[in-house]
PDB file of C-alpha atoms in Angstrom:
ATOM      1  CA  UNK E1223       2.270 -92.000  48.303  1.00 46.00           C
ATOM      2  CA  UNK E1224      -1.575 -91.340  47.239  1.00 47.00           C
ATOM      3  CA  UNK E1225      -3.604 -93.485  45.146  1.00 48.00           C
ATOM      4  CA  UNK E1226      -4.629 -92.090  41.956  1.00 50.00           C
ATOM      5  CA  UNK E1227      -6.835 -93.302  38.837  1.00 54.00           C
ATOM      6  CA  UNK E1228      -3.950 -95.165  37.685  1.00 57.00           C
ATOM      7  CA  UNK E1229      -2.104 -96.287  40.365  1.00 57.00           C
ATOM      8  CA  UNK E1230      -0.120 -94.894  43.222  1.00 59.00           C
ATOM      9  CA  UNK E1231       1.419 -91.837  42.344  1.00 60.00           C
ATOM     10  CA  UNK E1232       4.283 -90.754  43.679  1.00 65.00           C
ATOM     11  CA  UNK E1233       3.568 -86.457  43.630  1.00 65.00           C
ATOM     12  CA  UNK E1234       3.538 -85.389  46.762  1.00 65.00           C
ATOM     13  CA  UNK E1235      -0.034 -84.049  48.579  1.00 69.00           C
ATOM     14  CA  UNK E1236      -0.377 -80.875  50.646  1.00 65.00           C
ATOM     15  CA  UNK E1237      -2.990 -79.591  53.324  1.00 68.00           C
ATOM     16  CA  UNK E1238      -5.583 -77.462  50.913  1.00 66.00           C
ATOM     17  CA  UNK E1239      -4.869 -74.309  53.104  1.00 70.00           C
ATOM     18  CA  UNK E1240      -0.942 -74.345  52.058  1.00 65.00           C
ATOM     19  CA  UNK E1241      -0.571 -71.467  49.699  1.00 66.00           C
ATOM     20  CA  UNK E1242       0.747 -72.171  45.876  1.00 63.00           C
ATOM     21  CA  UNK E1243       3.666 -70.945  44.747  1.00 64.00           C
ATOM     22  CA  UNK E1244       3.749 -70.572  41.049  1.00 61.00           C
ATOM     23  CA  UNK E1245       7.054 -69.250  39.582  1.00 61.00           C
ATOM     24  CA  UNK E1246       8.366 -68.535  35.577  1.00 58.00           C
ATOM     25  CA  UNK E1247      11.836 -69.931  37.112  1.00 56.00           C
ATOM     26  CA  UNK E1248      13.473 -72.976  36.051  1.00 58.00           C
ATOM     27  CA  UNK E1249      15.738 -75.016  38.078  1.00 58.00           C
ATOM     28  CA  UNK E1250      18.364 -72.707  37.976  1.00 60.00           C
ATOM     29  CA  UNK E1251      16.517 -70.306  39.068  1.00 61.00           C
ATOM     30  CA  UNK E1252      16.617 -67.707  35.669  1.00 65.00           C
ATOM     31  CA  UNK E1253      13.343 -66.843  34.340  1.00 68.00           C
ATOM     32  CA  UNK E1254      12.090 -67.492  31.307  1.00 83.00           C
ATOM     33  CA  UNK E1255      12.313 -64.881  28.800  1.00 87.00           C
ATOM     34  CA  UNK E1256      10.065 -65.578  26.769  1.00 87.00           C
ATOM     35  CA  UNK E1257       7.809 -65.960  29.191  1.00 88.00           C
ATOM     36  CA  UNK E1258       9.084 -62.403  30.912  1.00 89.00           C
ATOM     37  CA  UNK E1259       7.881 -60.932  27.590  1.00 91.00           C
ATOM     38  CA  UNK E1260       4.770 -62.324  27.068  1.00 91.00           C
ATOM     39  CA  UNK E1261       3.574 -61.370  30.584  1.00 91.00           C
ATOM     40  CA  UNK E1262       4.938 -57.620  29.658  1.00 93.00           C
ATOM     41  CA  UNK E1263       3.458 -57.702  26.335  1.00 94.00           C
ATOM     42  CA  UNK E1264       0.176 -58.321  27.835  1.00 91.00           C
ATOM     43  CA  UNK E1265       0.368 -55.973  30.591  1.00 92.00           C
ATOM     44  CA  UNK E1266       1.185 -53.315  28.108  1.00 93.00           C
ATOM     45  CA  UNK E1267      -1.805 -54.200  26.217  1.00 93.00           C
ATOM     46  CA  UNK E1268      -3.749 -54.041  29.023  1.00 91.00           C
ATOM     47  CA  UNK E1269      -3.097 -50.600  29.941  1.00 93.00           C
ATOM     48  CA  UNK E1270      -3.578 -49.061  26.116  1.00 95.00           C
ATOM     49  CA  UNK E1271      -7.222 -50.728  26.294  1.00 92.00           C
ATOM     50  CA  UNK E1272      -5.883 -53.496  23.521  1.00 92.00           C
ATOM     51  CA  UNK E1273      -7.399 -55.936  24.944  1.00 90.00           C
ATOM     52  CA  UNK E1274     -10.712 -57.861  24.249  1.00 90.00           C
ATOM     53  CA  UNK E1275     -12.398 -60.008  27.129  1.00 90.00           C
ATOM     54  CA  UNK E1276     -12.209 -63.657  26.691  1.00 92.00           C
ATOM     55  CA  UNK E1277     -15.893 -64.376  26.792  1.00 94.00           C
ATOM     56  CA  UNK E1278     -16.136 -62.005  23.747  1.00 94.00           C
ATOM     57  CA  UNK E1279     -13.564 -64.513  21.884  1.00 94.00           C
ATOM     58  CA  UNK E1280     -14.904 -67.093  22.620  1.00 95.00           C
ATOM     59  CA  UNK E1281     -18.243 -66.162  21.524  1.00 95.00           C
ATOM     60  CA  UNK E1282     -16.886 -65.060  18.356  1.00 95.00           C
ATOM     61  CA  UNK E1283     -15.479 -68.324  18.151  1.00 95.00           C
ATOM     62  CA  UNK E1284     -18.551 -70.433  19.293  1.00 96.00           C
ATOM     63  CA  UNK E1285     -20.362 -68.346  16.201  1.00 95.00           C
ATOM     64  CA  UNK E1286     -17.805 -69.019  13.423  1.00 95.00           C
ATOM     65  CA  UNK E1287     -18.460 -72.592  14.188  1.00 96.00           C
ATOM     66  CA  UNK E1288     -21.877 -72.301  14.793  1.00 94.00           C
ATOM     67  CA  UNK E1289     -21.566 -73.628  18.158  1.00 94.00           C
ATOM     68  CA  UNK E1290     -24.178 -73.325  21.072  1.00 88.00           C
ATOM     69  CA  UNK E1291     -22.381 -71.041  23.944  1.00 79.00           C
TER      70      UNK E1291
END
């Protein structure tokens, strides 16, 4: 166990040079479809040139609110 902000926490800890594994499965092991979509949706868009760079968004967003970026 590690000790954490709030206590002991029972997650287990791994050498920082073990690769991550991050999977769209659940425990079952079928993906998620909507998830499977999204991912597709956004590939797609990426190859017709739909999309727009997030620090463009964001700026847009920061100036709507009048917010310092």
């Amino acid at each position: 166990m590690t000790t954490c902000q709030r206590g002991v926490s029972n997650m287990p800890t791994f050498p920082v040079s073990m690769p991550a594994t991050i999977t769209t499965a659940d425990v079952t092991g079928h993906t998620n479809e909507w998830q499977t979509a999204r991912i597709r949706a956004g590939v797609s868009a990426a190859r017709d040139g739909k999309i727009v760079p997030a620090d463009e968004v964001f700026a847009a967003i920061a100036s709507k609110h009048d917010w310092p970026r």
